[in-house]
Amino acid sequence: MSELLTKGQTPEAWSEALQEHGVHVSPRLIRSRAHQSGNFYKIGRLMLLTPDQMEALIKSSASSTVTDNTQEKIDG
């Protein structure tokens, strides 16, 4: 069985799982970042993300934060 079917979760489920580890990320933010990057599967209105896709979202968010902070230092 594919990873999507066995490990794919909704943004709401990922948000809840992350909160159990002390990381507070809203399902809306996860959904927004997934749309921006194209890292998600969609079945009708249902959005599913695999662990690899979530990891990619986290990494892209971290790198964009570093870039944003660097730009602020250059501009500031």
Short mmCIF file of C-alpha atoms in Angstrom, two decimals:
data_model
loop_
_atom_site.label_atom_id
_atom_site.label_comp_id
_atom_site.label_asym_id
_atom_site.label_seq_id
_atom_site.Cartn_x
_atom_site.Cartn_y
_atom_site.Cartn_z
CA MET A 1 0.00 0.00 0.00
CA SER A 2 1.28 3.48 -0.84
CA GLU A 3 2.62 5.93 1.73
CA LEU A 4 -0.23 8.29 0.88
CA LEU A 5 -2.83 5.77 1.97
CA THR A 6 -0.98 4.56 5.05
CA LYS A 7 0.61 7.78 6.36
CA GLY A 8 -1.15 10.67 4.61
CA GLN A 9 -2.92 13.02 7.01
CA THR A 10 -5.03 16.15 6.79
CA PRO A 11 -3.61 19.53 7.85
CA GLU A 12 -5.83 19.29 10.94
CA ALA A 13 -4.30 15.94 11.91
CA TRP A 14 -0.76 17.24 11.33
CA SER A 15 -1.50 20.32 13.43
CA GLU A 16 -2.73 18.13 16.27
CA ALA A 17 0.27 15.79 15.99
CA LEU A 18 2.70 18.71 16.10
CA GLN A 19 0.94 20.21 19.13
CA GLU A 20 1.62 16.99 21.02
CA HIS A 21 5.32 17.84 20.58
CA GLY A 22 4.87 21.44 21.72
CA VAL A 23 4.82 22.92 18.21
CA HIS A 24 1.79 25.12 17.56
CA VAL A 25 1.00 25.38 13.84
CA SER A 26 -2.53 26.00 12.63
CA PRO A 27 -4.10 23.78 9.99
CA ARG A 28 -4.69 26.95 7.97
CA LEU A 29 -0.96 27.73 7.88
CA ILE A 30 -0.13 24.15 6.87
CA ARG A 31 -2.76 24.31 4.12
CA SER A 32 -1.46 27.68 2.90
CA ARG A 33 2.18 26.55 2.78
CA ALA A 34 1.18 23.34 1.02
CA HIS A 35 -0.67 25.34 -1.64
CA GLN A 36 2.32 27.67 -2.10
CA SER A 37 4.76 24.80 -2.57
CA GLY A 38 2.46 22.36 -4.35
CA ASN A 39 3.43 19.67 -1.80
CA PHE A 40 0.11 17.94 -1.19
CA TYR A 41 -2.41 15.51 -2.58
CA LYS A 42 -6.02 16.49 -3.09
CA ILE A 43 -8.99 14.19 -3.41
CA GLY A 44 -12.10 16.30 -3.97
CA ARG A 45 -11.93 18.84 -1.17
CA LEU A 46 -9.74 16.62 1.04
CA MET A 47 -6.08 17.63 1.33
CA LEU A 48 -3.60 14.97 2.41
CA LEU A 49 0.08 15.35 3.16
CA THR A 50 2.63 12.59 3.65
CA PRO A 51 5.41 12.81 6.24
CA ASP A 52 7.89 13.60 3.44
CA GLN A 53 5.71 16.47 2.25
CA MET A 54 5.41 17.86 5.78
CA GLU A 55 9.18 17.66 6.18
CA ALA A 56 9.61 19.56 2.90
CA LEU A 57 7.16 22.24 4.11
CA ILE A 58 9.05 22.62 7.38
CA LYS A 59 12.40 22.84 5.60
CA SER A 60 11.13 25.39 3.09
CA SER A 61 9.62 27.46 5.92
CA ALA A 62 12.90 27.37 7.81
CA SER A 63 14.93 28.43 4.78
CA SER A 64 12.49 31.25 3.91
CA THR A 65 12.69 32.50 7.51
CA VAL A 66 16.48 32.58 7.33
CA THR A 67 16.28 34.42 3.99
CA ASP A 68 13.74 36.91 5.36
CA ASN A 69 15.87 37.59 8.45
CA THR A 70 19.00 38.04 6.32
CA GLN A 71 17.16 40.48 4.04
CA GLU A 72 15.94 42.47 7.06
CA LYS A 73 19.54 42.83 8.27
CA ILE A 74 20.66 43.99 4.83
CA ASP A 75 17.78 46.46 4.49
CA GLY A 76 17.86 47.59 8.12
#
